[in-house]
PDB file of C-alpha atoms in Angstrom:
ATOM      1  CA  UNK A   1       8.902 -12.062  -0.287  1.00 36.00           C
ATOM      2  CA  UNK A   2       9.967  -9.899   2.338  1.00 34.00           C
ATOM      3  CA  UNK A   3       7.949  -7.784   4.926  1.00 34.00           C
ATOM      4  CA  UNK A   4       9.142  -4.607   6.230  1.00 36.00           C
ATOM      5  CA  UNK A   5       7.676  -2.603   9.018  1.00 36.00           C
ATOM      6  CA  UNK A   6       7.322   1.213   8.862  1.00 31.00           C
ATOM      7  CA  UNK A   7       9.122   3.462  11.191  1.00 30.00           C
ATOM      8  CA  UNK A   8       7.757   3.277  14.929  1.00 32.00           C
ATOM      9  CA  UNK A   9       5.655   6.098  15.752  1.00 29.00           C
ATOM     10  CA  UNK A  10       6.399   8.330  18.395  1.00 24.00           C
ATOM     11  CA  UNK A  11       4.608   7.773  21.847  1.00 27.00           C
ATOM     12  CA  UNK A  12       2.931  11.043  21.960  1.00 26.00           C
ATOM     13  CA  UNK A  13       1.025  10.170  18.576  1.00 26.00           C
ATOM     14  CA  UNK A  14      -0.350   7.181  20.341  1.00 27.00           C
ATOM     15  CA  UNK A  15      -3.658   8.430  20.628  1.00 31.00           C
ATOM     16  CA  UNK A  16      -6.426   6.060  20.580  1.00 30.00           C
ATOM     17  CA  UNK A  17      -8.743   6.593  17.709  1.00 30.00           C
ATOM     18  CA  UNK A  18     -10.770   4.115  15.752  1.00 31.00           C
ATOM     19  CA  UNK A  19     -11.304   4.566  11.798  1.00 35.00           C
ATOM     20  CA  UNK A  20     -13.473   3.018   9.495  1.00 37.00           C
ATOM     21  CA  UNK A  21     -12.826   0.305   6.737  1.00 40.00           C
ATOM     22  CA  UNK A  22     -12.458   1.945   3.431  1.00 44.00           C
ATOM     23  CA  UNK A  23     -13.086  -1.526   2.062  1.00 44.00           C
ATOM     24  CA  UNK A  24     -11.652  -3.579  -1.602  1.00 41.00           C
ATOM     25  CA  UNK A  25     -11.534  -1.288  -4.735  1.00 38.00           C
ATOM     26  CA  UNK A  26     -12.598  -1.939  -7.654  1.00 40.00           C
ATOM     27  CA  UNK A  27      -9.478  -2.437 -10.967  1.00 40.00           C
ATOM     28  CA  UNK A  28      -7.550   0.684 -11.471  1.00 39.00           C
ATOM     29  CA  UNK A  29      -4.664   0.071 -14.362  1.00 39.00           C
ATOM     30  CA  UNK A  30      -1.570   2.059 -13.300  1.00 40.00           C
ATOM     31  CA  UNK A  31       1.405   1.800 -15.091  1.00 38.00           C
ATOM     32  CA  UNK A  32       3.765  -0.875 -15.875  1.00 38.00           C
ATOM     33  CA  UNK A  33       4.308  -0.611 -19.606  1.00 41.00           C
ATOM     34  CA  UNK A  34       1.138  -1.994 -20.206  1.00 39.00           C
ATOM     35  CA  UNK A  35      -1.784  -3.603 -18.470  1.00 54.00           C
ATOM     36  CA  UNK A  36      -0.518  -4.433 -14.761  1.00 53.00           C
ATOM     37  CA  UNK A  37      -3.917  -3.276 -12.371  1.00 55.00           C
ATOM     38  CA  UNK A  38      -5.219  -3.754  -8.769  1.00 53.00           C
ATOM     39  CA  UNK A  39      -8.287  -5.678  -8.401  1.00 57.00           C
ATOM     40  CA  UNK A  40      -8.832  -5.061  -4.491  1.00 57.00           C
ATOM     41  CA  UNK A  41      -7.195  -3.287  -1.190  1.00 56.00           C
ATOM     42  CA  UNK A  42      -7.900  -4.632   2.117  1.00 61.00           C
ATOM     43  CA  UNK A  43      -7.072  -3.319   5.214  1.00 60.00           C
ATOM     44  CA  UNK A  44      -6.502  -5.739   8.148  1.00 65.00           C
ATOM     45  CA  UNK A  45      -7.789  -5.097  10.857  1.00 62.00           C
ATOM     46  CA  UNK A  46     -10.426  -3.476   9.516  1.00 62.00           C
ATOM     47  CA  UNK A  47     -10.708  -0.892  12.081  1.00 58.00           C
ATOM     48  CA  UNK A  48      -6.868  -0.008  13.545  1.00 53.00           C
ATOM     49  CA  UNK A  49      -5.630   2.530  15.426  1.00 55.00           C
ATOM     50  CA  UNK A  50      -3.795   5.138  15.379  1.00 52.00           C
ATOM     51  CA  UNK A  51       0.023   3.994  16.310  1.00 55.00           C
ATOM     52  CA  UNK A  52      -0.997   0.105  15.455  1.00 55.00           C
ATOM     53  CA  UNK A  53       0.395  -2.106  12.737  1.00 55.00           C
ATOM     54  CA  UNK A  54      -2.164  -2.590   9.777  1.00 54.00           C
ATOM     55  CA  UNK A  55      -1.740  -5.074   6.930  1.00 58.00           C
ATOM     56  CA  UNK A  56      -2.704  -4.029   3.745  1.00 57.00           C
ATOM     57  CA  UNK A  57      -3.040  -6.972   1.205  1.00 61.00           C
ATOM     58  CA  UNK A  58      -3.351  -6.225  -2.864  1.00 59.00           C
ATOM     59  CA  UNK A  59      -4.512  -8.127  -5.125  1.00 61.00           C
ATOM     60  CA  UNK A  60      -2.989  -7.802  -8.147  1.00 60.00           C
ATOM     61  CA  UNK A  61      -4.163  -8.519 -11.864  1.00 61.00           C
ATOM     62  CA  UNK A  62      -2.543  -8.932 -15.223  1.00 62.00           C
ATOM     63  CA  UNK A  63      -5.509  -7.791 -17.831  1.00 62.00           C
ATOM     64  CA  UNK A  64      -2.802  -8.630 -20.613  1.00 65.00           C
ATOM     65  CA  UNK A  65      -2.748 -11.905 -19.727  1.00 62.00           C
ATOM     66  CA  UNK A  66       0.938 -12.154 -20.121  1.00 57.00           C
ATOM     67  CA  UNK A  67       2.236 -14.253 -17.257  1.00 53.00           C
ATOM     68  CA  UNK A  68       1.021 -15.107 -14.275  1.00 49.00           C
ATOM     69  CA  UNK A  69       1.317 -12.050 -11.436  1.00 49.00           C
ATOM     70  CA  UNK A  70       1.768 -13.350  -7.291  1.00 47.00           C
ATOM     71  CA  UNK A  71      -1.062 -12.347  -5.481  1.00 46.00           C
ATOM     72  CA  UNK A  72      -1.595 -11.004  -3.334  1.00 50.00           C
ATOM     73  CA  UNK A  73       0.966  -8.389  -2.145  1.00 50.00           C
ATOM     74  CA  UNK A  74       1.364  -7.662   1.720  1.00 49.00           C
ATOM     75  CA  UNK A  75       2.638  -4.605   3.046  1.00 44.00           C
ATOM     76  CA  UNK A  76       2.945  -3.736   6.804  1.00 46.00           C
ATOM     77  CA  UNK A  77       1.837  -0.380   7.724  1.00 43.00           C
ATOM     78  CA  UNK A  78       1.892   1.808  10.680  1.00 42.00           C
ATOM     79  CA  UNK A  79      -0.845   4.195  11.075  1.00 42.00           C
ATOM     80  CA  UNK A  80       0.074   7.971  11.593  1.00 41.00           C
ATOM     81  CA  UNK A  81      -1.902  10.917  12.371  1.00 39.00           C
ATOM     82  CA  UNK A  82      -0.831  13.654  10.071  1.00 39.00           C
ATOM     83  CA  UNK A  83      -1.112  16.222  12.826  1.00 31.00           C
ATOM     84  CA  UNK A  84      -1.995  16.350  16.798  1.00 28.00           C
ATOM     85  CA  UNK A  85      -5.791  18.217  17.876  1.00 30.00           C
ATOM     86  CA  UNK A  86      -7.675  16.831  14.692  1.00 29.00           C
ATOM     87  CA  UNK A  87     -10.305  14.647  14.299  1.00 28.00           C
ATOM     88  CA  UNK A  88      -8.972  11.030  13.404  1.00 28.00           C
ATOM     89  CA  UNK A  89     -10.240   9.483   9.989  1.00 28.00           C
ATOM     90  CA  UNK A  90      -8.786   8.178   7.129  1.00 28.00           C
ATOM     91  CA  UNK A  91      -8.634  11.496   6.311  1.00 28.00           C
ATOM     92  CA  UNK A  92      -6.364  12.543   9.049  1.00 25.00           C
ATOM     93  CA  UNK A  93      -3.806   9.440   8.987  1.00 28.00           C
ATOM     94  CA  UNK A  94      -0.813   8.111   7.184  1.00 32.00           C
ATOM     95  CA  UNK A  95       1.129   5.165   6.963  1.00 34.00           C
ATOM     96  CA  UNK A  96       4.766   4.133   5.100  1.00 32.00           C
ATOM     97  CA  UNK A  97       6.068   0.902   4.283  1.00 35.00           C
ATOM     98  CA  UNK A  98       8.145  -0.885   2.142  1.00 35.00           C
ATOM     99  CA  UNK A  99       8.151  -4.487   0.680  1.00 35.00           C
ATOM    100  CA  UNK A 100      10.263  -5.822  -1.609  1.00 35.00           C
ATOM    101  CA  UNK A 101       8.791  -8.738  -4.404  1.00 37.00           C
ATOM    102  CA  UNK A 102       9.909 -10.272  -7.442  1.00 35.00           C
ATOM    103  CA  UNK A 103       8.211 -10.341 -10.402  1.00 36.00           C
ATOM    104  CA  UNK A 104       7.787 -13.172 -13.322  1.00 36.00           C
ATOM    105  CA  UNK A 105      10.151 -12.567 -16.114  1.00 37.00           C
ATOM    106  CA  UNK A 106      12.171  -9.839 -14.366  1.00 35.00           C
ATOM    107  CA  UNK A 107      15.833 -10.036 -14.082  1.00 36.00           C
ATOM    108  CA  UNK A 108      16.328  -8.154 -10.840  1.00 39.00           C
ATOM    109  CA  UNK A 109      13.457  -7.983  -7.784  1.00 39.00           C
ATOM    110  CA  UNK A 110      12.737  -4.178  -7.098  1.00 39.00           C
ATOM    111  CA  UNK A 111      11.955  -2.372  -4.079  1.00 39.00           C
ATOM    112  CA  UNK A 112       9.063  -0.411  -3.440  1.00 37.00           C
ATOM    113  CA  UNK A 113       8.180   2.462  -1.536  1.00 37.00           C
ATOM    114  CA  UNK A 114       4.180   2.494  -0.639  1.00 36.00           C
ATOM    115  CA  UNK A 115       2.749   5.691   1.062  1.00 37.00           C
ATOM    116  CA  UNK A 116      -0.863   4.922   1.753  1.00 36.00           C
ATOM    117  CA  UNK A 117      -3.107   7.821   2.643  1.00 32.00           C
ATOM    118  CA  UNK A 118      -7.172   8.287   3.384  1.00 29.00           C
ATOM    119  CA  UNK A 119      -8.012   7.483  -0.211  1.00 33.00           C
ATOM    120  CA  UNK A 120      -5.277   6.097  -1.909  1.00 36.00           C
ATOM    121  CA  UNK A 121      -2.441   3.864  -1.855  1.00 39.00           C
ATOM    122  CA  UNK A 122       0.706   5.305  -4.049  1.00 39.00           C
ATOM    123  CA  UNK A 123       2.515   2.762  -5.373  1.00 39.00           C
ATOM    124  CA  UNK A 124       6.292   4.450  -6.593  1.00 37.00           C
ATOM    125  CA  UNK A 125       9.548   2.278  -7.963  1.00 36.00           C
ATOM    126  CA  UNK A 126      12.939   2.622  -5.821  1.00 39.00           C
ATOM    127  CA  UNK A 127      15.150   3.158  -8.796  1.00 38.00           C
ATOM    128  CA  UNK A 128      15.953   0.282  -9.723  1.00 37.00           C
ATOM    129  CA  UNK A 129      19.035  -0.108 -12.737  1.00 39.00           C
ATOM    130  CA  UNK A 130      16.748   0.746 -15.729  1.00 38.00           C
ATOM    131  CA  UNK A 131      14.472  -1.658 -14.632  1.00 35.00           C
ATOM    132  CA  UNK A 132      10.720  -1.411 -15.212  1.00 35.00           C
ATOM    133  CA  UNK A 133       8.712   0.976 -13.523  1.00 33.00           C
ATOM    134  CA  UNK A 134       5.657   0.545 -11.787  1.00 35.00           C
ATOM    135  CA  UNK A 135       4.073   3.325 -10.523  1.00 34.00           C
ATOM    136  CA  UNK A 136       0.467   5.176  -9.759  1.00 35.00           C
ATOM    137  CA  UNK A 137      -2.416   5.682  -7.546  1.00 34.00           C
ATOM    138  CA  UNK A 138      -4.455   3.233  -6.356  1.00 35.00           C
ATOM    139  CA  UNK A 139      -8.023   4.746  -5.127  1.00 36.00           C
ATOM    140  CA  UNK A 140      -9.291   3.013  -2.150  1.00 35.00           C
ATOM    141  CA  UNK A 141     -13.072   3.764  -1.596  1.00 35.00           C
ATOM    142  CA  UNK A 142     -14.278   4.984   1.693  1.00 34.00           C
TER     143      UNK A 142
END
């Protein structure tokens, strides 16, 4: 699987500013035809900064049972403050990435476009031929 970095963040949004945690969920089904859900989100390190590469690893799971599903997923991130003079939280950030996976029994990998705020973690489908679609929110608990 393939790792891509988000875009580098301007030097004037550099500010240092620690945030907590929000910690693993618990399984949220989101859509994949049928029973594809997230058992857990981590954010490594646990405390970043604003302007600093963060790791966020899900973990997926298959409550169909169909095949087995890789786990976990790793996306790079780069923190973002949404806007200069406020308070830094998770409230107050944003990150982009993109990774690109394969999945069991599909004929093409797909592409994926994750925008991660405070208390989610939006997972949305590059289109991809007609392939399937994965998409949702994934609630991350703060």
């Amino acid at each position: 699987m393939r790792r891509h970095g988000a875009a580098p963040v301007l030097a004037s949004l550099l500010a240092a500013c620690t945030v907590s945690s929000p910690g693993p969920t618990p399984a949220v089904p989101i859509s994949r035809g049928s029973d594809l859900a997230v058992a857990a989100v981590t954010f490594i390190p646990p405390s970043p900064r604003v302007g600093e590469s963060v790791t966020a690893v899900v973990d997926w799971v298959d409550l169909g049972g169909d095949a087995p599903f890789p786990v976990p997923v790793t996306i790079d991130l780069v923190l973002q403050p949404e806007s200069l003079g406020r308070v830094c939280s998770w409230e107050t950030l944003e990150a982009l990435g993109t990774v690109s996976c394969e999945f069991p029994g599909w004929t093409e990998p797909g592409t994926y476009r994750w925008d991660a705020w405070v208390d989610s973690l939006k997972v949305v489908e590059e289109p991809n031929e007609g392939n399937n679609t994965l998409g949702g929110t994934i609630t991350v608990e703060g």
